[in-house]
Coordinates of C-alpha atoms in Angstrom, one line a residue:
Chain A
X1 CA 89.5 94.5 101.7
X2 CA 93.0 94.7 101.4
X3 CA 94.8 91.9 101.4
X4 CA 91.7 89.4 99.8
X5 CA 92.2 90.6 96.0
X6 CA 93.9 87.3 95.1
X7 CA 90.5 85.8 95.7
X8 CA 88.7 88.1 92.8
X9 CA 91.4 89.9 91.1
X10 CA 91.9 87.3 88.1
X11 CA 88.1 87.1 87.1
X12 CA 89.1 90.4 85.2
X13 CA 92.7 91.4 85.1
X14 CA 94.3 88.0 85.9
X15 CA 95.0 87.5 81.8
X16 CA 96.3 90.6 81.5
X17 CA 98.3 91.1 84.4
X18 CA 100.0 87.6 82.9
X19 CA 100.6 89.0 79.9
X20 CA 102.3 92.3 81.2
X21 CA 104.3 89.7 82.9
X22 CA 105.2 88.5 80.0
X23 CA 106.1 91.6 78.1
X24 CA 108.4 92.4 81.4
X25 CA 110.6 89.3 80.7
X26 CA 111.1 90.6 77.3
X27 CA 112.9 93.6 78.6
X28 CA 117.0 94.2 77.6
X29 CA 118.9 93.0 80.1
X30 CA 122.8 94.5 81.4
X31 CA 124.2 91.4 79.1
X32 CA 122.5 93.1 76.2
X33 CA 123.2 96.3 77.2
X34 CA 126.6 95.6 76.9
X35 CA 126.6 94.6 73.9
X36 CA 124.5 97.5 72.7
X37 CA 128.0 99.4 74.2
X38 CA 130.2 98.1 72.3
X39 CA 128.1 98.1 68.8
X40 CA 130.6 100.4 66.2
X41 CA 128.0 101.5 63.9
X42 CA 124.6 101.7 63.6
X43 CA 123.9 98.8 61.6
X44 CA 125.6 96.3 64.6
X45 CA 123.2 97.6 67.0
X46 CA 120.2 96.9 64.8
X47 CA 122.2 93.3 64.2
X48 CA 122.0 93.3 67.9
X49 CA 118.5 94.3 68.7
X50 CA 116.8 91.7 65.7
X51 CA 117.8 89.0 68.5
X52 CA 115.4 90.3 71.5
X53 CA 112.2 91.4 71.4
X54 CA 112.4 94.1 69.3
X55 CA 113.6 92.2 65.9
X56 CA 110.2 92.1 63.9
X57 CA 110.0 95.7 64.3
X58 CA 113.5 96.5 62.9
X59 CA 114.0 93.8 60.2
X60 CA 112.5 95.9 57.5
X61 CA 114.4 98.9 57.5
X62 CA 116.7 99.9 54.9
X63 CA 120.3 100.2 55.7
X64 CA 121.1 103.8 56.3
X65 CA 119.8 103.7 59.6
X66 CA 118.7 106.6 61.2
X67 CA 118.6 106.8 65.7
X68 CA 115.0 108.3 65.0
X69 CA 114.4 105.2 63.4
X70 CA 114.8 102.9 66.2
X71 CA 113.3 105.2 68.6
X72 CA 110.8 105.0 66.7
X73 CA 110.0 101.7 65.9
X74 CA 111.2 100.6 69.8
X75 CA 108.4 102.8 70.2
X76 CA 105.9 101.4 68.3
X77 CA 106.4 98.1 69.9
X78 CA 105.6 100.1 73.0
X79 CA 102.1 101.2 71.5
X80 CA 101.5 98.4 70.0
X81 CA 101.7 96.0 73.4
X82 CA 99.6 99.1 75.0
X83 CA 96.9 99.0 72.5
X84 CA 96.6 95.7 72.2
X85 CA 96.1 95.4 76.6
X86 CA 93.6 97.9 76.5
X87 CA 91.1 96.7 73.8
X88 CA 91.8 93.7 76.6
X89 CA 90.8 95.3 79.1
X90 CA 87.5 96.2 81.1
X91 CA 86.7 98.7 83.5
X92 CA 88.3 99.8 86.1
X93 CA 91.5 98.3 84.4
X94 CA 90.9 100.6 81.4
X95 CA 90.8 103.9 83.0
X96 CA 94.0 103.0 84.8
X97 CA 95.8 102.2 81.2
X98 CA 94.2 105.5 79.9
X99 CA 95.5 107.3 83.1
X100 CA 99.1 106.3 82.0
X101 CA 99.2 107.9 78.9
X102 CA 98.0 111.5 80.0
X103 CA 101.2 112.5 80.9
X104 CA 102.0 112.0 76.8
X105 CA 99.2 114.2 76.1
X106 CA 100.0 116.7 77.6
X107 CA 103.7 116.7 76.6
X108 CA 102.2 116.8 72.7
X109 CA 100.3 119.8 73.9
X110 CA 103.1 121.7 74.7
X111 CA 105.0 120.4 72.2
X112 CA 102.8 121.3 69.3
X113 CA 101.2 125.1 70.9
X114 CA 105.5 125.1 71.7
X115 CA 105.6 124.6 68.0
X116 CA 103.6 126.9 66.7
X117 CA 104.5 129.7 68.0
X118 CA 108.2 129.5 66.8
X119 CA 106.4 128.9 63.5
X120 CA 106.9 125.3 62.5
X121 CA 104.9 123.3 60.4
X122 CA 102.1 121.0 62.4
X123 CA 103.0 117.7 60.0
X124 CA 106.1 117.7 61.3
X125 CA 105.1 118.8 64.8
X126 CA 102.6 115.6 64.6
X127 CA 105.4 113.1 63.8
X128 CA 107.0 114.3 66.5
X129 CA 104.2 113.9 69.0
X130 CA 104.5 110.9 71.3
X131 CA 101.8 108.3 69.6
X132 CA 100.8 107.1 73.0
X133 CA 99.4 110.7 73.5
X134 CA 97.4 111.1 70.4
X135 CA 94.1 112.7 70.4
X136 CA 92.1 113.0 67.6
X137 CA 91.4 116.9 67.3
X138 CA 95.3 117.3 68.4
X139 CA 96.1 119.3 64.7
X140 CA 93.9 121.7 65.6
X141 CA 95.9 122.8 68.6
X142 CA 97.7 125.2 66.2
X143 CA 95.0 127.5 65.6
X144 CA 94.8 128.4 69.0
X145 CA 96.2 131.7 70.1
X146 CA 95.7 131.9 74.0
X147 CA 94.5 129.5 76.4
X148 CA 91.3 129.7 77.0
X149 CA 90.9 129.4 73.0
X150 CA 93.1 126.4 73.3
X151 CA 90.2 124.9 75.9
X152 CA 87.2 125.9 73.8
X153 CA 88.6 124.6 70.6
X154 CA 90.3 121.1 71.3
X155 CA 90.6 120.4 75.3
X156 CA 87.2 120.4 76.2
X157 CA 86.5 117.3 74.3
X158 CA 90.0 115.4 75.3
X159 CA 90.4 113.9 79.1
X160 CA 92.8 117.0 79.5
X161 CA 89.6 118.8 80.2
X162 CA 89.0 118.8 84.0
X163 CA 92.8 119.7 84.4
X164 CA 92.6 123.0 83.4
X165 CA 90.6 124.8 85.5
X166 CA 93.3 125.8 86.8
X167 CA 95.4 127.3 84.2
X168 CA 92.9 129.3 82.0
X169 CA 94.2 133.1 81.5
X170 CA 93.2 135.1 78.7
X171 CA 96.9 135.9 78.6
X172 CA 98.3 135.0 75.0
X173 CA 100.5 132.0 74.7
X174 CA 104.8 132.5 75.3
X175 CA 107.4 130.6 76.1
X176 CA 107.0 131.1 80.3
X177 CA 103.6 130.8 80.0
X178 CA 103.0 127.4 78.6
X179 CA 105.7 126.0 80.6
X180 CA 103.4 126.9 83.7
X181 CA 100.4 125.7 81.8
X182 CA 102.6 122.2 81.3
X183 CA 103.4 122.2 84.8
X184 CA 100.4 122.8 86.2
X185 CA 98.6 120.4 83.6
X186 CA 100.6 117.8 84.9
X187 CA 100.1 118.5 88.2
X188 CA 96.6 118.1 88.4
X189 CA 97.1 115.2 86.3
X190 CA 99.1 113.5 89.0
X191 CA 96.5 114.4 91.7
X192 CA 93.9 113.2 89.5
X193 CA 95.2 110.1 89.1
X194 CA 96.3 109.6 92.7
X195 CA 92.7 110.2 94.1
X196 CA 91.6 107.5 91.5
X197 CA 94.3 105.3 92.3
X198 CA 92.9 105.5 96.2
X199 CA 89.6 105.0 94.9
X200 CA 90.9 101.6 93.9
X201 CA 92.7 100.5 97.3
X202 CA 93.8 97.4 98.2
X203 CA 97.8 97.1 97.0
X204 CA 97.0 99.3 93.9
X205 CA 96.6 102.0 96.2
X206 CA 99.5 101.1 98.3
X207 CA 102.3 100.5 95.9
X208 CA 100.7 103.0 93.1
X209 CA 100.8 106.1 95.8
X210 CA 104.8 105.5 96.7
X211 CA 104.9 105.7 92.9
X212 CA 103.6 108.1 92.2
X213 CA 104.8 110.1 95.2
X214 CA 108.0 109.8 94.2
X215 CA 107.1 111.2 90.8
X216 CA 105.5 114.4 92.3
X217 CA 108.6 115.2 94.5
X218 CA 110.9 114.3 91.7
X219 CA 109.1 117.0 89.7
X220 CA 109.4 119.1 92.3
X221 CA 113.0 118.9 92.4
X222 CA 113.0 119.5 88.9
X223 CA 111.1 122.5 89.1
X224 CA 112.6 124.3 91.8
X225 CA 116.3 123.6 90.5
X226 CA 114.5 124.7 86.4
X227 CA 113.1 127.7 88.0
X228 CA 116.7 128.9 89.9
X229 CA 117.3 132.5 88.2
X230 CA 114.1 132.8 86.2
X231 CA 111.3 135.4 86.6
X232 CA 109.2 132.9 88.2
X233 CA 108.6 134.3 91.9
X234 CA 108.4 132.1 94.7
X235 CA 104.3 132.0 95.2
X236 CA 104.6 130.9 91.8
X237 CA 106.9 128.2 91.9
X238 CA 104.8 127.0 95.1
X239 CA 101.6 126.7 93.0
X240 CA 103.5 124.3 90.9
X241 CA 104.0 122.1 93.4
X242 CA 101.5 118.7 93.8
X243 CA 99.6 118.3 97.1
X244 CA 101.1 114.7 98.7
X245 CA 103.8 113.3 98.2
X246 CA 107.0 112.9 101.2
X247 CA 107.5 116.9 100.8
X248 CA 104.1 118.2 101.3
X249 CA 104.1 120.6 103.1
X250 CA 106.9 121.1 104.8
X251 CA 109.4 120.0 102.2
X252 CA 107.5 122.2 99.4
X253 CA 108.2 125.2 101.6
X254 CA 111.9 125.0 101.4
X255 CA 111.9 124.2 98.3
X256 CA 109.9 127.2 97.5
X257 CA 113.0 129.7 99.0
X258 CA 115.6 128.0 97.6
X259 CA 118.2 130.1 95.1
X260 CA 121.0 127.6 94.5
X261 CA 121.6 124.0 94.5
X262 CA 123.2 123.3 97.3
X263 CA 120.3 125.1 99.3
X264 CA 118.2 122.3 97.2
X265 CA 120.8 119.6 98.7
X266 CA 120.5 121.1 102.1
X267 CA 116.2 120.5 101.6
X268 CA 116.3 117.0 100.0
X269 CA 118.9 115.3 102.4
X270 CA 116.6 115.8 105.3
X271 CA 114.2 113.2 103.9
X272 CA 116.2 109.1 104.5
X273 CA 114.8 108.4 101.2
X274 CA 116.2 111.2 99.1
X275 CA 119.4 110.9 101.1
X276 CA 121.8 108.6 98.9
X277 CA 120.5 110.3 96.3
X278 CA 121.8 113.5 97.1
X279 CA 124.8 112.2 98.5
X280 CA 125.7 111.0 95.7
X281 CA 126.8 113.8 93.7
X282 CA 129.6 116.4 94.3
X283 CA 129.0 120.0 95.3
X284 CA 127.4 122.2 92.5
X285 CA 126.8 119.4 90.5
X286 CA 123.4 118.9 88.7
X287 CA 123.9 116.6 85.3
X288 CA 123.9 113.3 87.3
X289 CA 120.5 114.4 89.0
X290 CA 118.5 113.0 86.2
X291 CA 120.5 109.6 85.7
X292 CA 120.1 109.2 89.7
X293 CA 116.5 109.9 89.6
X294 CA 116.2 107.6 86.8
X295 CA 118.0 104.8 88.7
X296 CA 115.9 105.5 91.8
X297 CA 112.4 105.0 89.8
X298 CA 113.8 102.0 88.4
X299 CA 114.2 100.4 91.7
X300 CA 111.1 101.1 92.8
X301 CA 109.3 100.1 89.9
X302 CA 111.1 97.1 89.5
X303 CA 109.8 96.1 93.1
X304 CA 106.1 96.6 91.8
X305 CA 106.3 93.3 90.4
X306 CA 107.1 91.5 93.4
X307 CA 103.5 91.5 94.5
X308 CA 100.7 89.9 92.5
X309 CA 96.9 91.0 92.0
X310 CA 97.0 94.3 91.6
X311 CA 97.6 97.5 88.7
X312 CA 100.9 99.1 89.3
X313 CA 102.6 96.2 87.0
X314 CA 101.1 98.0 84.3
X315 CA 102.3 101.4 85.1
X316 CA 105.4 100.1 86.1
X317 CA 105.7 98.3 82.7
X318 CA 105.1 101.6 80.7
X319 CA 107.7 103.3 83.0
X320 CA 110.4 100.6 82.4
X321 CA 109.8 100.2 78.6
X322 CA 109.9 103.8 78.2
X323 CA 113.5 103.4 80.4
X324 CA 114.5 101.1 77.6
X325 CA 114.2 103.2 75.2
X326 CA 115.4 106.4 76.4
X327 CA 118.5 104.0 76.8
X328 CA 118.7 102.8 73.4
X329 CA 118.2 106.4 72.3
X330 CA 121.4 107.8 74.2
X331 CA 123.3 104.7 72.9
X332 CA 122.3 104.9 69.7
X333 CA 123.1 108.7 69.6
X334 CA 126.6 108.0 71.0
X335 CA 127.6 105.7 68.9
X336 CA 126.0 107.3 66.0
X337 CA 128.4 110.2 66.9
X338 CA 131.6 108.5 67.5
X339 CA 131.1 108.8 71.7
X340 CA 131.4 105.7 73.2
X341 CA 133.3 107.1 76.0
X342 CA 129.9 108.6 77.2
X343 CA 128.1 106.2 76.7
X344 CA 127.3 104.6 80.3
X345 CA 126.6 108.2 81.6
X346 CA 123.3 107.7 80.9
X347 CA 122.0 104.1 80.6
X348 CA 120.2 102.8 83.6
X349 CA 120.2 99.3 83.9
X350 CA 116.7 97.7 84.7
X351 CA 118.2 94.1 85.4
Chain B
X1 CA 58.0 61.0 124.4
X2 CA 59.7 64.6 121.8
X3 CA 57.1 66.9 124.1
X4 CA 59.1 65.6 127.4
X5 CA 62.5 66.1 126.0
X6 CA 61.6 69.8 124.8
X7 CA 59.8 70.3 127.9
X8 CA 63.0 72.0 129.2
X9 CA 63.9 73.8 125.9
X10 CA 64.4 78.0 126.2
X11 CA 61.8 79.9 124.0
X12 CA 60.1 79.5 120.9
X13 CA 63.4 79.3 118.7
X14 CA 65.5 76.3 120.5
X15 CA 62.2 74.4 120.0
X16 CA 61.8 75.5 116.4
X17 CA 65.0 74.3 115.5
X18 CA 64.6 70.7 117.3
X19 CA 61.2 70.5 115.2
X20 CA 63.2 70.9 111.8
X21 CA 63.0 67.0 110.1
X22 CA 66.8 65.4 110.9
X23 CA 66.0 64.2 107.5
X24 CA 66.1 68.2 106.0
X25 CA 69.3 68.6 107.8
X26 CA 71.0 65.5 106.6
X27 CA 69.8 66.9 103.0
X28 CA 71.0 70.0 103.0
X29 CA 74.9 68.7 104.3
X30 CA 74.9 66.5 101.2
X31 CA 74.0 69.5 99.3
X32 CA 76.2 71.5 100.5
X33 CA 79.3 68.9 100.9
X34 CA 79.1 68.6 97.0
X35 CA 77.7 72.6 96.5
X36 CA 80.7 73.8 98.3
X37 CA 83.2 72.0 97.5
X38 CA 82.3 72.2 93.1
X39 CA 82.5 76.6 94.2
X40 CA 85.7 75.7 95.7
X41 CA 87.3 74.1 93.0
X42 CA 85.6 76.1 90.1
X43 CA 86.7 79.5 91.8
X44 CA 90.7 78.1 92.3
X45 CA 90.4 76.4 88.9
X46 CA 89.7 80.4 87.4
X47 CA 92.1 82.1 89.4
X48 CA 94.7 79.3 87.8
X49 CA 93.5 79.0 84.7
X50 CA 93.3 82.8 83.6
X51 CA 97.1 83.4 84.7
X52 CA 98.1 80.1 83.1
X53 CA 96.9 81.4 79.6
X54 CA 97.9 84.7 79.6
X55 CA 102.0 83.2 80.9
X56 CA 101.8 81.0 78.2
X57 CA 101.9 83.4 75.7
X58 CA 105.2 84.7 75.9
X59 CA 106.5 81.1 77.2
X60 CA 104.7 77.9 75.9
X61 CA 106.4 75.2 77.7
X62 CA 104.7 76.0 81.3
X63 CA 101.0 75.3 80.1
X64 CA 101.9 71.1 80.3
X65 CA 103.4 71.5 83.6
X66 CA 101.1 73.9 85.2
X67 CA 98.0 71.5 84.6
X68 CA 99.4 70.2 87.9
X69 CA 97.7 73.2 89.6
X70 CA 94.5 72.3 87.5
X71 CA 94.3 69.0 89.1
X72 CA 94.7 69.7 92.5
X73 CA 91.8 72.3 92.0
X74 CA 90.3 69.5 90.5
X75 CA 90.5 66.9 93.3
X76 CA 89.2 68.9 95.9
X77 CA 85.7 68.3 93.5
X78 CA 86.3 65.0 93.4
X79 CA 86.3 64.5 97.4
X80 CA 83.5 66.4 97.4
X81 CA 81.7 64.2 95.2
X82 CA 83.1 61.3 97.3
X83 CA 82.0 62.1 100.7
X84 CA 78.2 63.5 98.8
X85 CA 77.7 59.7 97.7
X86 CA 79.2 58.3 101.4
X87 CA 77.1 60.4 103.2
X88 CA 73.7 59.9 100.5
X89 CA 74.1 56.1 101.7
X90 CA 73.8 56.9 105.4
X91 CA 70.4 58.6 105.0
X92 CA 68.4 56.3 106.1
X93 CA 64.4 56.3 106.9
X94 CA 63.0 55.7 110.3
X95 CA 59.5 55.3 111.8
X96 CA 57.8 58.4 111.9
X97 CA 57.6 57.8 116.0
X98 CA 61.1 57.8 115.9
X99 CA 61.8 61.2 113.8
X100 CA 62.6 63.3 116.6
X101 CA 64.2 60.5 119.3
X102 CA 67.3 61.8 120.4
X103 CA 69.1 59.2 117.8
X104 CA 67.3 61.0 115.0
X105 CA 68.8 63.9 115.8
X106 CA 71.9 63.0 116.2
X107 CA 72.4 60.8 112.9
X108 CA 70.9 64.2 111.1
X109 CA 73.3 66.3 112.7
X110 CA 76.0 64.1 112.1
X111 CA 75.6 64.0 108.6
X112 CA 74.7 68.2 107.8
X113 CA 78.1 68.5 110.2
X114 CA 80.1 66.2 107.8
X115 CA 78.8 68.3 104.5
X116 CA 79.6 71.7 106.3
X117 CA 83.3 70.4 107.3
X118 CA 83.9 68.9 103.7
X119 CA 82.2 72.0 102.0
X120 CA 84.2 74.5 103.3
X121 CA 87.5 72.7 104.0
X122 CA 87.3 72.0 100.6
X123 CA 86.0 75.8 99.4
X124 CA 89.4 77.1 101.2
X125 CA 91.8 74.3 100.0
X126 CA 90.4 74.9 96.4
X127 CA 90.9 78.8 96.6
X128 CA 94.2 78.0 97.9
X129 CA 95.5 76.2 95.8
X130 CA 94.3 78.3 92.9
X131 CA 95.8 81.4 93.7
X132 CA 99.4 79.2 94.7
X133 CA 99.1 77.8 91.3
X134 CA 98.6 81.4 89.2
X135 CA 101.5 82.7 91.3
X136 CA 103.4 79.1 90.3
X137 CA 102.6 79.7 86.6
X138 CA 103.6 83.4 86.4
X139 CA 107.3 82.3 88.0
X140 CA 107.5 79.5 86.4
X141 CA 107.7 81.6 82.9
X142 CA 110.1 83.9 84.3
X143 CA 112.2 80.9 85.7
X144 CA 112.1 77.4 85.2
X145 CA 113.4 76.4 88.5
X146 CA 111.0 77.8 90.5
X147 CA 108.8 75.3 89.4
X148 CA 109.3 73.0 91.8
X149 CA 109.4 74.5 94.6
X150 CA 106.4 76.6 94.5
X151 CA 104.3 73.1 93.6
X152 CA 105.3 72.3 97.2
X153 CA 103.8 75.0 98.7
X154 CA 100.6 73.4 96.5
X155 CA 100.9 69.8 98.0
X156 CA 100.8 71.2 101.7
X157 CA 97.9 73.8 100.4
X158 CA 96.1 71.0 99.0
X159 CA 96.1 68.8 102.2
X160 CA 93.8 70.9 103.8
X161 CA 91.0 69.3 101.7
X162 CA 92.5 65.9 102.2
X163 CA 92.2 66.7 106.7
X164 CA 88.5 68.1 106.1
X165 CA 87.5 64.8 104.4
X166 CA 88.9 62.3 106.9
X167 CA 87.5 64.2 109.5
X168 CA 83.9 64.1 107.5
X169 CA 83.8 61.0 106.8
X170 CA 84.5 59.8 110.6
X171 CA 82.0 62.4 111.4
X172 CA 79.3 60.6 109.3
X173 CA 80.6 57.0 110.2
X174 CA 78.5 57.4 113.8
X175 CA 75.6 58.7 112.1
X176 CA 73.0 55.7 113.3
X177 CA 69.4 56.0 112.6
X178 CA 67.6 54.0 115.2
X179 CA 66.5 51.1 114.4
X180 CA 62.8 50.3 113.2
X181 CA 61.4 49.1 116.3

């Protein structure tokens, strides 16, 4: 009954949802973030970061710092917190955590089949996979040479397995190809995990569907302006689209015709939530569409913690602390390369 | 002198109910005035207690001030014990003439009303003020100041247990057993 899950929500997730809580309060704030911005070398940020949260993880390294380096240790702080909620954690909590990281497994997918077939060596494709998206048959995603090989060999076993249905074609494995297979992965990812989220109900389903609505029309977006010039043909482009979200159907099927940007501006500015986004940049412009997207998730997961008792804090944790670090990635790359000037074109404040 | 009272009594039921003992009604209000109230405070004392650990983690200094919320839970026990014991010394015996005279009845009633008004007033003021004081703990580890103001909120949520034992305790204050004529 939605509105009564104060009354048994803590028997089970009450600990944890303290501690994710907790784990929010630890995030950078604009006063650090300024400082990050004016850091001169590498070495200053770390000097930096050793006073918030992220100090035990960056204490040890050697001086030469590498921006892989803290990525990568920012990172591990992020798996570590993750692991350590979901040996926490009991059922249906646990499947929600799992849920989160799906997205990450497919993105290794790609990236390792992506891999292969430009010929790289799977080590170092593996220490490039996202460690939140490990599976454990994941090296043998290289041996594969189309998809339905790629299913029988590794997917079937993995939590991947019910989302490609879809996608299986004997055809063998290019660059267009697994882009679709990505896309479409994800997409019945999403719908997957929106149908579980209403399973829940109650505020999780509430809050957790305008989440992840937003994230299915923000791919969509994405897709439609990716897609503007390629081979991809409009039925095509229309499969790749998620069924709910504010621009099923209607919004879907203008996206589908669209040829340019500003046809995409035209679609998107109908919907009052899309609006200021849109509005926002100047004709023919599309490099500030990520950074507003960005900002626009981060307002709207930010308000997932004004309510109490239910799941989205958790997603909306993953979502920030992953924010966090894409930010510290861009600053450390600018700075690392002598571009402060650019810094702030991509940092998104979270508070 | 019952059979002439129940004389007038609709169907099988009404009269079933005036032939339950006074005596098992006055038992089962004590029960329940300390049954219900114990639930009540156990369940807010959980919904507290389990957000109080899990904020202290990350920010120690809350779990001294936050045992506030533990004792409210706590007291809405306590009344329950209080008006259990009150309402134990009104049970009194009468002449087994006298079980079902009119007075009987009443005192019986009197005292399963009582339980059932302390019970449950004190069930909602102890889920109350449990799930105010895991809201309290989780802001006060963002921000100290909130503190405060949120144990307010607790005071006024923990007068509802305070109303449903005055009003229980008048309640079984006119429960008189006739007297052993």
């Amino acid at each position: 009954m939605y509105g009564f899950e104060a009354m048994t929500f803590n028997i089970h997730g009450g600990y944890l949802e303290a501690i994710v809580r907790g784990h929010r309060s630890g995030l950078l704030t604009a006063a650090d973030y300024n400082n990050l911005c004016q850091c001169e070398t590498l070495d200053d940020i770390k000097m930096h970061l050793s006073a918030t949260e992220y100090g035990p993880y960056l204490q040890n390294e050697p001086s030469p710092l590498h921006t892989t380096t803290i990525v990568e240790k920012c990172t591990l702080k992020l798996v570590d917190e993750y692991k350590h909620m979901l040996c926490q954690a009991t059922e249906p909590l646990s499947t929600f955590l799992e849920y989160i990281t799906y997205g990450h497994m497919i993105d290794n997918v790609v990236l390792i089949v992506t891999g292969t077939l430009h010929e790289r060596d799977v080590q170092e494709l593996l220490e490039k996979c996202h460690p939140l998206g490990m599976f454990d048959s994941i090296a043998t995603l290289a041996v594969a040479q189309n998809m339905r090989e790629l299913y029988r060999l590794v997917l079937v076993d993995t939590p991947l397995a019910p989302y490609f249905s879809e996608c299986i074609t004997s055809e063998d494995l290019d660059d267009m190809n697994i882009e679709i297979m990505r896309n479409t992965l994800y997409k019945a990812y999403l719908e997957d995990f929106y149908r579980f989220c209403q399973k829940l109900g109650g505020a999780t389903a509430e809050i957790m569907s305008d989440l992840l609505a937003f994230e299915a029309d923000r791919r969509a977006v994405n897709i439609t302006i990716n897609s503007i010039g390629t081979e991809l043909t409009r039925d095509d482009r229309r499969k790749l689209y998620s069924t709910f979200g504010l621009l099923y159907p209607y919004g879907h099927e203008e996206l589908a015709v669209c040829e340019d940007i500003d046809q995409v501006r035209g679609v998107m500015e109908k919907y009052p939530p899309y609006q200021p986004i849109f509005s926002k940049l100047s004709y023919g412009e599309s490099q500030m569409l990520d950074k507003a997207f960005y900002e626009e998730e981060v307002k709207r997961l930010c308000l997932s913690f004004e309510q109490q008792f239910h799941y989205a804090v958790f997603f909306a944790y993953m979502r920030l602390k992953e924010q966090e670090i894409r930010n510290l990635m861009w600053i450390s790359e600018c700075v690392a390369q002598n571009q402060k000037s650019r810094v702030h074109d991509s940092v998104v404040f979270i508070f | 002198m019952s059979g002439a009272i129940v004389a007038g009594a609709a169907g099988s039921w009404a009269r079933a109910l005036i032939k339950i003992s006074p005596y098992t009604f006055s038992a089962i209000g004590i029960a329940v005035a300390i049954g219900v109230s114990v639930l009540g405070a156990a369940w807010g004392i959980y919904i507290t207690g389990s957000s109080l650990i899990g904020a202290a983690i990350k920010a120690p200094r809350i779990t001294s001030k936050n045992l506030i919320s533990v004792i409210f839970c706590e007291a809405v026990a306590i009344y329950g014990v209080i008006v259990a014991i009150i309402l134990q010394t009104k049970l009194e015996s009468v002449p087994s003439s006298q079980i079902y005279a009119a007075e009987s009845l009443r005192a019986g009633y009197a005292i399963f009303a009582s339980g059932i008004i302390v019970g449950f007033a004190n069930l909602v003021c102890g889920l109350c003020v449990g799930i105010i004081g895991s809201s309290c703990a989780l802001s006060d580890a963002q921000n100290s100041s909130l503190f405060v103001k949120i144990l307010v909120i607790e005071i006024f949520g923990s007068a509802l247990g305070l109303f449903g034992v005055i009003v229980g305790i008048i309640m079984s204050a006119q429960a008189t057993w006739p007297s052993k004529v």
